PDB file of C-alpha atoms and ligand atoms in Angstrom:
ATOM      1  CA  UNK V  10       0.000   0.000   0.000  1.00  0.00           C
ATOM      2  CA  UNK V  11       1.350   3.431  -0.924  1.00  0.00           C
ATOM      3  CA  UNK V  12      -0.148   6.373   0.918  1.00  0.00           C
ATOM      4  CA  UNK V  13      -0.617   9.800  -0.621  1.00  0.00           C
ATOM      5  CA  UNK V  14       2.281  12.247  -0.441  1.00  0.00           C
ATOM      6  CA  UNK V  15       2.515  15.851  -1.624  1.00  0.00           C
ATOM      7  CA  UNK V  16       3.103  14.852  -5.257  1.00  0.00           C
ATOM      8  CA  UNK V  17       0.066  12.512  -5.382  1.00  0.00           C
ATOM      9  CA  UNK V  18      -2.193  15.071  -3.705  1.00  0.00           C
ATOM     10  CA  UNK V  19      -1.163  17.730  -6.227  1.00  0.00           C
ATOM     11  CA  UNK V  20      -1.611  15.295  -9.112  1.00  0.00           C
ATOM     12  CA  UNK V  21      -5.081  14.208  -7.960  1.00  0.00           C
ATOM     13  CA  UNK V  22      -6.218  17.788  -7.392  1.00  0.00           C
ATOM     14  CA  UNK V  23      -4.950  18.798 -10.834  1.00  0.00           C
ATOM     15  CA  UNK V  24      -6.676  15.856 -12.537  1.00  0.00           C
ATOM     16  CA  UNK V  25      -9.966  16.793 -10.821  1.00  0.00           C
ATOM     17  CA  UNK V  26      -9.371  20.513 -11.498  1.00  0.00           C
ATOM     18  CA  UNK V  27     -10.082  20.863  -7.800  1.00  0.00           C
ATOM     19  CA  UNK V  28      -9.925  24.295  -6.239  1.00  0.00           C
ATOM     20  CA  UNK V  29     -10.145  23.510  -2.506  1.00  0.00           C
ATOM     21  CA  UNK V  30     -13.343  24.947  -1.044  1.00  0.00           C
ATOM     22  CA  UNK V  31     -12.944  27.054   2.094  1.00  0.00           C
ATOM     23  CA  UNK V  32     -16.562  26.684   3.081  1.00  0.00           C
ATOM     24  CA  UNK V  33     -16.211  22.884   3.009  1.00  0.00           C
ATOM     25  CA  UNK V  34     -12.990  23.113   5.046  1.00  0.00           C
ATOM     26  CA  UNK V  35     -10.970  21.402   2.335  1.00  0.00           C
ATOM     27  CA  UNK V  36      -7.419  21.209   3.648  1.00  0.00           C
ATOM     28  CA  UNK V  37      -5.886  17.946   2.558  1.00  0.00           C
ATOM     29  CA  UNK V  38      -3.209  16.078   4.492  1.00  0.00           C
ATOM     30  CA  UNK V  39      -0.177  15.176   2.386  1.00  0.00           C
ATOM     31  CA  UNK V  40       1.925  13.444   5.000  1.00  0.00           C
ATOM     32  CA  UNK V  41       1.743   9.650   5.218  1.00  0.00           C
ATOM     33  CA  UNK V  42       3.439   9.521   8.643  1.00  0.00           C
ATOM     34  CA  UNK V  43       0.746  11.700  10.190  1.00  0.00           C
ATOM     35  CA  UNK V  44      -1.997   9.517   8.691  1.00  0.00           C
ATOM     36  CA  UNK V  45      -0.407   6.327  10.029  1.00  0.00           C
ATOM     37  CA  UNK V  46       0.117   7.993  13.413  1.00  0.00           C
ATOM     38  CA  UNK V  47      -3.582   8.935  13.658  1.00  0.00           C
ATOM     39  CA  UNK V  48      -4.653   5.405  12.796  1.00  0.00           C
ATOM     40  CA  UNK V  49      -2.185   4.033  15.372  1.00  0.00           C
ATOM     41  CA  UNK V  50      -3.519   6.339  18.116  1.00  0.00           C
ATOM     42  CA  UNK V  51      -7.072   5.224  17.267  1.00  0.00           C
ATOM     43  CA  UNK V  52      -5.994   1.604  17.897  1.00  0.00           C
ATOM     44  CA  UNK V  53      -7.873   0.307  14.865  1.00  0.00           C
ATOM     45  CA  UNK V  54      -8.051  -3.467  14.683  1.00  0.00           C
ATOM     46  CA  UNK V  55      -9.046  -5.934  11.984  1.00  0.00           C
ATOM     47  CA  UNK V  56     -12.409  -6.333  13.787  1.00  0.00           C
ATOM     48  CA  UNK V  57     -13.298  -2.671  13.341  1.00  0.00           C
ATOM     49  CA  UNK V  58     -15.712  -0.965  11.005  1.00  0.00           C
ATOM     50  CA  UNK V  59     -14.020   2.412  10.742  1.00  0.00           C
ATOM     51  CA  UNK V  60     -16.020   5.528   9.933  1.00  0.00           C
ATOM     52  CA  UNK V  61     -14.347   8.483   8.272  1.00  0.00           C
ATOM     53  CA  UNK V  62     -16.074  11.822   7.781  1.00  0.00           C
ATOM     54  CA  UNK V  63     -14.725  13.974   4.954  1.00  0.00           C
ATOM     55  CA  UNK V  64     -12.205  11.613   3.331  1.00  0.00           C
ATOM     56  CA  UNK V  65     -11.264  14.271   0.764  1.00  0.00           C
ATOM     57  CA  UNK V  66      -8.611  12.898  -1.558  1.00  0.00           C
ATOM     58  CA  UNK V  67      -8.153   9.798   0.609  1.00  0.00           C
ATOM     59  CA  UNK V  68      -4.997  10.422   2.646  1.00  0.00           C
ATOM     60  CA  UNK V  69      -6.369   9.038   5.896  1.00  0.00           C
ATOM     61  CA  UNK V  70      -8.690   6.579   4.177  1.00  0.00           C
ATOM     62  CA  UNK V  71      -5.779   4.633   2.697  1.00  0.00           C
ATOM     63  CA  UNK V  72      -4.089   4.403   6.105  1.00  0.00           C
ATOM     64  CA  UNK V  73      -7.373   3.182   7.602  1.00  0.00           C
ATOM     65  CA  UNK V  74      -7.761   0.532   4.884  1.00  0.00           C
ATOM     66  CA  UNK V  75      -4.428  -0.950   6.001  1.00  0.00           C
ATOM     67  CA  UNK V  76      -5.852  -1.814   9.442  1.00  0.00           C
ATOM     68  CA  UNK V  77      -9.671  -1.982   9.538  1.00  0.00           C
ATOM     69  CA  UNK V  78     -12.048  -4.768   8.545  1.00  0.00           C
ATOM     70  CA  UNK V  79     -14.145  -2.216   6.703  1.00  0.00           C
ATOM     71  CA  UNK V  80     -13.991   1.544   6.073  1.00  0.00           C
ATOM     72  CA  UNK V  81     -17.064   3.706   5.490  1.00  0.00           C
ATOM     73  CA  UNK V  82     -16.207   7.176   4.215  1.00  0.00           C
ATOM     74  CA  UNK V  83     -18.857   9.917   4.184  1.00  0.00           C
ATOM     75  CA  UNK V  84     -18.025  12.794   1.834  1.00  0.00           C
ATOM     76  CA  UNK V  85     -20.283  15.736   0.920  1.00  0.00           C
ATOM     77  CA  UNK V  86     -18.384  16.737  -2.242  1.00  0.00           C
ATOM     78  CA  UNK V  87     -19.530  14.458  -5.074  1.00  0.00           C
ATOM     79  CA  UNK V  88     -16.331  14.976  -7.099  1.00  0.00           C
ATOM     80  CA  UNK V  89     -14.275  13.644  -4.179  1.00  0.00           C
ATOM     81  CA  UNK V  90     -16.765  10.873  -3.393  1.00  0.00           C
ATOM     82  CA  UNK V  91     -16.603   9.653  -7.004  1.00  0.00           C
ATOM     83  CA  UNK V  92     -12.816   9.747  -7.139  1.00  0.00           C
ATOM     84  CA  UNK V  93     -12.156   7.976  -3.829  1.00  0.00           C
ATOM     85  CA  UNK V  94     -12.869   4.357  -4.917  1.00  0.00           C
ATOM     86  CA  UNK V  95     -10.650   4.942  -7.974  1.00  0.00           C
ATOM     87  CA  UNK V  96      -7.818   6.177  -5.730  1.00  0.00           C
ATOM     88  CA  UNK V  97      -8.333   3.220  -3.387  1.00  0.00           C
ATOM     89  CA  UNK V  98      -8.242   0.769  -6.302  1.00  0.00           C
ATOM     90  CA  UNK V  99      -4.922   2.267  -7.403  1.00  0.00           C
ATOM     91  CA  UNK V 100      -3.202   2.502  -4.009  1.00  0.00           C
ATOM     92  CA  UNK V 101      -4.801   0.031  -1.580  1.00  0.00           C
ATOM     93  CA  UNK V 102      -4.224  -3.728  -1.362  1.00  0.00           C
ATOM     94  CA  UNK V 103      -7.828  -4.271  -0.276  1.00  0.00           C
ATOM     95  CA  UNK V 104      -9.946  -1.551  -1.949  1.00  0.00           C
ATOM     96  CA  UNK V 105     -13.059  -3.734  -1.595  1.00  0.00           C
ATOM     97  CA  UNK V 106     -13.085  -2.893   2.125  1.00  0.00           C
ATOM     98  CA  UNK V 107     -14.112   0.684   1.276  1.00  0.00           C
ATOM     99  CA  UNK V 108     -17.679   2.012   1.011  1.00  0.00           C
ATOM    100  CA  UNK V 109     -18.130   5.657   0.060  1.00  0.00           C
ATOM    101  CA  UNK V 110     -21.303   7.502   1.033  1.00  0.00           C
ATOM    102  CA  UNK V 111     -21.874  10.815  -0.770  1.00  0.00           C
ATOM    103  CA  UNK V 112     -23.773  12.718   1.924  1.00  0.00           C
ATOM    104  CA  UNK V 113     -23.676  15.582   4.391  1.00  0.00           C
ATOM    105  CA  UNK V 114     -22.510  14.046   7.688  1.00  0.00           C
ATOM    106  CA  UNK V 115     -24.912  16.297   9.584  1.00  0.00           C
ATOM    107  CA  UNK V 116     -27.882  14.550   7.973  1.00  0.00           C
ATOM    108  CA  UNK V 117     -26.606  10.983   8.476  1.00  0.00           C
ATOM    109  CA  UNK V 118     -29.130   8.665  10.060  1.00  0.00           C
ATOM    110  CA  UNK V 119     -27.693   5.278   9.247  1.00  0.00           C
ATOM    111  CA  UNK V 120     -24.849   3.604   7.396  1.00  0.00           C
ATOM    112  CA  UNK V 121     -24.377   0.335   5.470  1.00  0.00           C
ATOM    113  CA  UNK V 122     -22.700  -1.170   8.575  1.00  0.00           C
ATOM    114  CA  UNK V 123     -22.503  -0.217  12.233  1.00  0.00           C
ATOM    115  CA  UNK V 124     -19.316   1.779  12.796  1.00  0.00           C
ATOM    116  CA  UNK V 125     -17.096   0.976  15.781  1.00  0.00           C
ATOM    117  CA  UNK V 126     -14.308   3.557  15.467  1.00  0.00           C
ATOM    118  CA  UNK V 127     -14.335   7.138  14.149  1.00  0.00           C
ATOM    119  CA  UNK V 128     -11.293   8.630  12.463  1.00  0.00           C
ATOM    120  CA  UNK V 129     -11.573  11.992  10.757  1.00  0.00           C
ATOM    121  CA  UNK V 130      -9.892  15.217   9.831  1.00  0.00           C
ATOM    122  CA  UNK V 131     -13.138  17.109  10.357  1.00  0.00           C
ATOM    123  CA  UNK V 132     -14.186  20.093   8.228  1.00  0.00           C
ATOM    124  CA  UNK V 133     -13.481  23.015  10.557  1.00  0.00           C
ATOM    125  CA  UNK V 134     -16.793  24.886  10.318  1.00  0.00           C
ATOM    126  CA  UNK V 135     -18.963  21.907  11.298  1.00  0.00           C
ATOM    127  CA  UNK V 136     -16.549  19.913  13.439  1.00  0.00           C
ATOM    128  CA  UNK V 137     -18.434  20.215  16.742  1.00  0.00           C
ATOM    129  CA  UNK V 138     -21.972  19.555  15.417  1.00  0.00           C
ATOM    130  CA  UNK V 139     -20.723  16.629  13.312  1.00  0.00           C
ATOM    131  CA  UNK V 140     -18.837  15.134  16.270  1.00  0.00           C
ATOM    132  CA  UNK V 141     -21.846  15.419  18.616  1.00  0.00           C
ATOM    133  CA  UNK V 142     -24.250  14.157  15.944  1.00  0.00           C
ATOM    134  CA  UNK V 143     -22.158  11.012  15.361  1.00  0.00           C
ATOM    135  CA  UNK V 144     -21.914  10.261  19.083  1.00  0.00           C
ATOM    136  CA  UNK V 145     -25.681  10.601  19.290  1.00  0.00           C
ATOM    137  CA  UNK V 146     -26.743   8.496  16.325  1.00  0.00           C
ATOM    138  CA  UNK V 147     -24.123   5.734  16.322  1.00  0.00           C
ATOM    139  CA  UNK V 148     -24.050   4.124  19.776  1.00  0.00           C
ATOM    140  CA  UNK V 149     -21.779   1.420  18.358  1.00  0.00           C
ATOM    141  CA  UNK V 150     -18.954   3.980  17.978  1.00  0.00           C
ATOM    142  CA  UNK V 151     -16.799   3.011  20.938  1.00  0.00           C
ATOM    143  CA  UNK V 152     -13.806   5.265  20.370  1.00  0.00           C
ATOM    144  CA  UNK V 153     -11.994   7.400  17.887  1.00  0.00           C
ATOM    145  CA  UNK V 154      -9.595  10.186  17.021  1.00  0.00           C
ATOM    146  CA  UNK V 155     -10.533  13.390  15.230  1.00  0.00           C
ATOM    147  CA  UNK V 156      -8.392  16.217  13.950  1.00  0.00           C
ATOM    148  CA  UNK V 157      -9.875  19.673  14.527  1.00  0.00           C
ATOM    149  CA  UNK V 158      -8.762  23.288  14.913  1.00  0.00           C
ATOM    150  CA  UNK V 159      -6.569  23.594  18.040  1.00  0.00           C
ATOM    151  CA  UNK V 160      -9.054  25.917  19.712  1.00  0.00           C
ATOM    152  CA  UNK V 161     -11.934  23.474  19.111  1.00  0.00           C
ATOM    153  CA  UNK V 162      -9.825  20.570  20.390  1.00  0.00           C
ATOM    154  CA  UNK V 163      -9.144  22.475  23.603  1.00  0.00           C
ATOM    155  CA  UNK V 164     -12.857  23.173  24.004  1.00  0.00           C
ATOM    156  CA  UNK V 165     -13.917  19.576  23.388  1.00  0.00           C
ATOM    157  CA  UNK V 166     -11.428  18.229  25.928  1.00  0.00           C
ATOM    158  CA  UNK V 167     -11.855  21.021  28.529  1.00  0.00           C
ATOM    159  CA  UNK V 168     -12.753  20.295  32.137  1.00  0.00           C
ATOM    160  CA  UNK V 169     -14.934  22.498  34.420  1.00  0.00           C
ATOM    161  CA  UNK V 170     -13.559  25.795  35.697  1.00  0.00           C
ATOM    162  CA  UNK V 171     -11.299  26.397  32.713  1.00  0.00           C
ATOM    163  CA  UNK V 172     -11.808  29.175  30.187  1.00  0.00           C
ATOM    164  CA  UNK V 173     -12.163  26.670  27.332  1.00  0.00           C
ATOM    165  CA  UNK V 174     -14.953  24.762  29.104  1.00  0.00           C
ATOM    166  CA  UNK V 175     -18.331  25.285  27.470  1.00  0.00           C
ATOM    167  CA  UNK V 176     -21.176  23.708  25.529  1.00  0.00           C
ATOM    168  CA  UNK V 177     -19.016  21.384  23.351  1.00  0.00           C
ATOM    169  CA  UNK V 178     -17.057  20.071  26.363  1.00  0.00           C
ATOM    170  CA  UNK V 179     -20.030  19.288  28.550  1.00  0.00           C
ATOM    171  CA  UNK V 180     -22.215  17.874  25.769  1.00  0.00           C
ATOM    172  CA  UNK V 181     -19.390  15.615  24.541  1.00  0.00           C
ATOM    173  CA  UNK V 182     -18.950  14.460  28.154  1.00  0.00           C
ATOM    174  CA  UNK V 183     -22.515  13.090  28.097  1.00  0.00           C
ATOM    175  CA  UNK V 184     -21.317  10.410  25.670  1.00  0.00           C
ATOM    176  CA  UNK V 185     -17.641   9.927  26.187  1.00  0.00           C
ATOM    177  CA  UNK V 186     -14.359  10.653  27.916  1.00  0.00           C
ATOM    178  CA  UNK V 187     -12.598  13.115  25.652  1.00  0.00           C
ATOM    179  CA  UNK V 188      -8.911  14.040  25.822  1.00  0.00           C
ATOM    180  CA  UNK V 189      -6.286  15.837  23.751  1.00  0.00           C
ATOM    181  CA  UNK V 190      -4.108  13.482  21.701  1.00  0.00           C
ATOM    182  CA  UNK V 191      -1.382  15.761  20.341  1.00  0.00           C
ATOM    183  CA  UNK V 192      -0.721  18.621  17.929  1.00  0.00           C
ATOM    184  CA  UNK V 193      -0.383  18.584  14.166  1.00  0.00           C
ATOM    185  CA  UNK V 194       1.851  20.913  12.162  1.00  0.00           C
ATOM    186  CA  UNK V 195       0.201  23.260   9.631  1.00  0.00           C
ATOM    187  CA  UNK V 196       2.789  22.226   7.075  1.00  0.00           C
ATOM    188  CA  UNK V 197       1.170  18.807   6.502  1.00  0.00           C
ATOM    189  CA  UNK V 198      -1.885  20.391   4.835  1.00  0.00           C
ATOM    190  CA  UNK V 199      -2.570  21.593   1.323  1.00  0.00           C
ATOM    191  CA  UNK V 200      -3.605  24.357   1.241  1.00  0.00           C
ATOM    192  CA  UNK V 201      -1.933  25.337   4.501  1.00  0.00           C
ATOM    193  CA  UNK V 202      -4.563  26.640   6.969  1.00  0.00           C
ATOM    194  CA  UNK V 203      -4.167  29.829   9.016  1.00  0.00           C
ATOM    195  CA  UNK V 204      -4.812  28.000  12.263  1.00  0.00           C
ATOM    196  CA  UNK V 205      -3.157  25.153  14.147  1.00  0.00           C
ATOM    197  CA  UNK V 206      -4.772  21.738  14.431  1.00  0.00           C
ATOM    198  CA  UNK V 207      -4.849  19.180  17.209  1.00  0.00           C
ATOM    199  CA  UNK V 208      -5.972  15.609  17.681  1.00  0.00           C
ATOM    200  CA  UNK V 209      -8.724  14.694  20.112  1.00  0.00           C
ATOM    201  CA  UNK V 210      -9.388  11.160  21.262  1.00  0.00           C
ATOM    202  CA  UNK V 211     -12.589   9.832  22.788  1.00  0.00           C
ATOM    203  CA  UNK V 212     -13.736   6.658  24.490  1.00  0.00           C
ATOM    204  CA  UNK V 213     -17.440   6.073  24.917  1.00  0.00           C
ATOM    205  CA  UNK V 214     -18.815   5.238  28.329  1.00  0.00           C
ATOM    206  CA  UNK V 215     -22.361   4.561  29.490  1.00  0.00           C
ATOM    207  CA  UNK V 216     -24.468   7.722  29.314  1.00  0.00           C
ATOM    208  CA  UNK V 217     -25.695   9.162  32.622  1.00  0.00           C
ATOM    209  CA  UNK V 218     -29.339   8.763  31.579  1.00  0.00           C
ATOM    210  CA  UNK V 219     -31.880   8.125  28.830  1.00  0.00           C
ATOM    211  CA  UNK V 220     -32.822  10.287  25.829  1.00  0.00           C
ATOM    212  CA  UNK V 221     -35.538  12.150  27.758  1.00  0.00           C
ATOM    213  CA  UNK V 222     -33.005  13.188  30.396  1.00  0.00           C
ATOM    214  CA  UNK V 223     -30.377  14.049  27.743  1.00  0.00           C
ATOM    215  CA  UNK V 224     -32.710  16.457  25.954  1.00  0.00           C
ATOM    216  CA  UNK V 225     -33.510  18.210  29.222  1.00  0.00           C
ATOM    217  CA  UNK V 226     -29.831  18.295  30.227  1.00  0.00           C
ATOM    218  CA  UNK V 227     -28.805  19.739  26.843  1.00  0.00           C
ATOM    219  CA  UNK V 228     -31.443  22.535  27.110  1.00  0.00           C
ATOM    220  CA  UNK V 229     -30.134  23.408  30.578  1.00  0.00           C
ATOM    221  CA  UNK V 230     -26.555  23.423  29.260  1.00  0.00           C
ATOM    222  CA  UNK V 231     -27.545  25.744  26.384  1.00  0.00           C
ATOM    223  CA  UNK V 232     -29.138  28.192  28.819  1.00  0.00           C
ATOM    224  CA  UNK V 233     -26.334  27.985  31.380  1.00  0.00           C
ATOM    225  CA  UNK V 234     -23.701  28.944  28.807  1.00  0.00           C
ATOM    226  CA  UNK V 235     -25.807  31.407  26.759  1.00  0.00           C
ATOM    227  CA  UNK V 236     -24.515  34.142  29.051  1.00  0.00           C
ATOM    228  CA  UNK V 237     -21.417  32.697  30.674  1.00  0.00           C
ATOM    229  CA  UNK V 238     -21.068  35.411  33.295  1.00  0.00           C
ATOM    230  CA  UNK V 239     -24.564  34.915  34.727  1.00  0.00           C
ATOM    231  CA  UNK V 240     -25.080  32.970  37.926  1.00  0.00           C
ATOM    232  CA  UNK V 241     -27.062  29.783  37.396  1.00  0.00           C
ATOM    233  CA  UNK V 242     -30.136  31.018  39.259  1.00  0.00           C
ATOM    234  CA  UNK V 243     -30.526  33.846  36.766  1.00  0.00           C
ATOM    235  CA  UNK V 244     -29.264  31.936  33.687  1.00  0.00           C
ATOM    236  CA  UNK V 245     -31.937  29.258  34.274  1.00  0.00           C
ATOM    237  CA  UNK V 246     -34.723  31.616  35.375  1.00  0.00           C
ATOM    238  CA  UNK V 247     -36.565  31.460  32.029  1.00  0.00           C
ATOM    239  CA  UNK V 248     -36.765  27.665  32.278  1.00  0.00           C
ATOM    240  CA  UNK V 249     -38.162  27.592  35.809  1.00  0.00           C
ATOM    241  CA  UNK V 250     -40.336  30.743  35.740  1.00  0.00           C
ATOM    242  CA  UNK V 251     -38.131  33.117  37.683  1.00  0.00           C
ATOM    243  CA  UNK V 252     -34.850  33.176  39.537  1.00  0.00           C
ATOM    244  CA  UNK V 253     -36.391  32.281  42.919  1.00  0.00           C
ATOM    245  CA  UNK V 254     -37.851  29.085  41.418  1.00  0.00           C
ATOM    246  CA  UNK V 255     -34.559  28.345  39.665  1.00  0.00           C
ATOM    247  CA  UNK V 256     -32.746  28.818  42.975  1.00  0.00           C
ATOM    248  CA  UNK V 257     -35.056  26.268  44.603  1.00  0.00           C
ATOM    249  CA  UNK V 258     -34.393  23.695  41.902  1.00  0.00           C
ATOM    250  CA  UNK V 259     -30.629  24.238  42.119  1.00  0.00           C
ATOM    251  CA  UNK V 260     -30.603  23.984  45.911  1.00  0.00           C
ATOM    252  CA  UNK V 261     -32.679  20.810  45.768  1.00  0.00           C
ATOM    253  CA  UNK V 262     -30.104  19.409  43.318  1.00  0.00           C
ATOM    254  CA  UNK V 263     -27.337  20.222  45.806  1.00  0.00           C
ATOM    255  CA  UNK V 264     -25.863  22.984  43.651  1.00  0.00           C
ATOM    256  CA  UNK V 265     -24.951  26.458  44.837  1.00  0.00           C
ATOM    257  CA  UNK V 266     -27.272  28.786  42.816  1.00  0.00           C
ATOM    258  CA  UNK V 267     -24.605  31.511  42.696  1.00  0.00           C
ATOM    259  CA  UNK V 268     -22.243  29.310  40.676  1.00  0.00           C
ATOM    260  CA  UNK V 269     -21.859  29.760  36.915  1.00  0.00           C
ATOM    261  CA  UNK V 270     -22.354  27.027  34.326  1.00  0.00           C
ATOM    262  CA  UNK V 271     -18.605  26.730  33.838  1.00  0.00           C
ATOM    263  CA  UNK V 272     -18.286  25.222  37.348  1.00  0.00           C
ATOM    264  CA  UNK V 273     -20.557  22.214  36.658  1.00  0.00           C
ATOM    265  CA  UNK V 274     -19.645  18.866  35.183  1.00  0.00           C
ATOM    266  CA  UNK V 275     -22.122  16.724  33.251  1.00  0.00           C
ATOM    267  CA  UNK V 276     -23.270  14.943  36.424  1.00  0.00           C
ATOM    268  CA  UNK V 277     -24.166  18.234  38.092  1.00  0.00           C
ATOM    269  CA  UNK V 278     -26.218  19.236  35.031  1.00  0.00           C
ATOM    270  CA  UNK V 279     -27.968  15.854  35.280  1.00  0.00           C
ATOM    271  CA  UNK V 280     -28.735  16.479  38.960  1.00  0.00           C
ATOM    272  CA  UNK V 281     -30.504  19.732  37.984  1.00  0.00           C
ATOM    273  CA  UNK V 282     -32.465  18.068  35.169  1.00  0.00           C
ATOM    274  CA  UNK V 283     -33.603  15.261  37.465  1.00  0.00           C
ATOM    275  CA  UNK V 284     -35.418  17.822  39.640  1.00  0.00           C
ATOM    276  CA  UNK V 285     -38.074  17.834  36.904  1.00  0.00           C
TER     277      UNK V 285
HETATM  278  N1  LIG Z 322      -9.657  13.614   5.230  1.00  0.00           N
HETATM  279  C1  LIG Z 322      -9.037  14.446   4.216  1.00  0.00           C
HETATM  280  C2  LIG Z 322      -7.615  14.697   4.598  1.00  0.00           C
HETATM  281  O1  LIG Z 322      -7.292  14.556   5.780  1.00  0.00           O
HETATM  282  O2  LIG Z 322      -6.845  15.053   3.727  1.00  0.00           O
HETATM  283  C3  LIG Z 322      -9.785  15.763   3.985  1.00  0.00           C
HETATM  284  C4  LIG Z 322     -10.098  16.555   5.226  1.00  0.00           C
HETATM  285  S1  LIG Z 322     -10.769  18.133   4.911  1.00  0.00           S
HETATM  286  C5  LIG Z 322     -10.253  18.966   6.383  1.00  0.00           C
HETATM  287  C6  LIG Z 322     -12.506  17.979   5.206  1.00  0.00           C
HETATM  288  C7  LIG Z 322     -13.292  17.140   4.223  1.00  0.00           C
HETATM  289  O3  LIG Z 322     -14.652  17.093   4.662  1.00  0.00           O
HETATM  290  C8  LIG Z 322     -13.343  17.657   2.798  1.00  0.00           C
HETATM  291  O4  LIG Z 322     -13.108  16.590   1.924  1.00  0.00           O
HETATM  292  C9  LIG Z 322     -14.784  18.187   2.630  1.00  0.00           C
HETATM  293  O5  LIG Z 322     -15.263  18.118   1.316  1.00  0.00           O
HETATM  294  C10 LIG Z 322     -15.551  17.278   3.572  1.00  0.00           C
HETATM  295  N2  LIG Z 322     -16.771  17.848   4.134  1.00  0.00           N
HETATM  296  C11 LIG Z 322     -17.051  19.141   4.439  1.00  0.00           C
HETATM  297  N3  LIG Z 322     -18.258  19.260   5.005  1.00  0.00           N
HETATM  298  C12 LIG Z 322     -18.769  18.000   5.093  1.00  0.00           C
HETATM  299  C13 LIG Z 322     -19.998  17.469   5.593  1.00  0.00           C
HETATM  300  N4  LIG Z 322     -20.922  18.263   6.152  1.00  0.00           N
HETATM  301  N5  LIG Z 322     -20.197  16.137   5.497  1.00  0.00           N
HETATM  302  C14 LIG Z 322     -19.268  15.310   4.938  1.00  0.00           C
HETATM  303  N6  LIG Z 322     -18.085  15.771   4.446  1.00  0.00           N
HETATM  304  C15 LIG Z 322     -17.830  17.088   4.537  1.00  0.00           C
END
């Protein structure tokens, strides 16, 4: 198997007359070592059905095909989705392991097989909603590694009482343990982005409640962080019909009503939601 280097990426882009789209976050990796490293960190095995979002020209896809039982790649850009099986046939030893789905990842509801591991260099402008959507709709996804903008990576992996902690961190924590998994140099991308990227790893764990509780918890989280500087009793007042009522709910949940959302972990948000 030969992975894609700078020359192959340039060649493929030229053949497709591809002008990378900013709005689709098209920055392609042209470094085989980075692709193999990501797959190694994700601990892909021959039992895994690996899901990739935004395979682009196939840099990571080829590295995934070396290890997984099956690879499902979801790409929104039909030119790239059409080219990918051709690239796999040329470079991979087992191209038949690849299934390409030409779709917007945000609208995914199901896939040809149940994915077990996620590996993706996510398009920067939808990285958080795509990540949360996948955790929600594919309970079989047990772990994974995604590459995102450094700032987004820090937010996803943040813990309470840090300035990066916010909606993405606490919502992701409903589904999984999320942690930083290293930095990636800008020089491995074509075109080179203006921001740094980082890797984020996740491991799923049992959720703290059912879907009814999750929806309630997520609404509380949205309100708690809508105005970060507000104390919880006032941030949640619209939900409970006034700040005195909100204070009662918070006290009953064992939470100091003068705290701000940034002080609460996912379990504390669940305690509030369970008050009804
Ligand atoms: N994985 C490739 C790599 O590492 O070289 C490309 C990564 S590039 C950062 C993001 C890819 O996601 C592009 O191929 C883009 O067309 C695709 N994309 C953008 N928005 C998408 C969406 N909503 N659903 C699926 N793919 C999307």
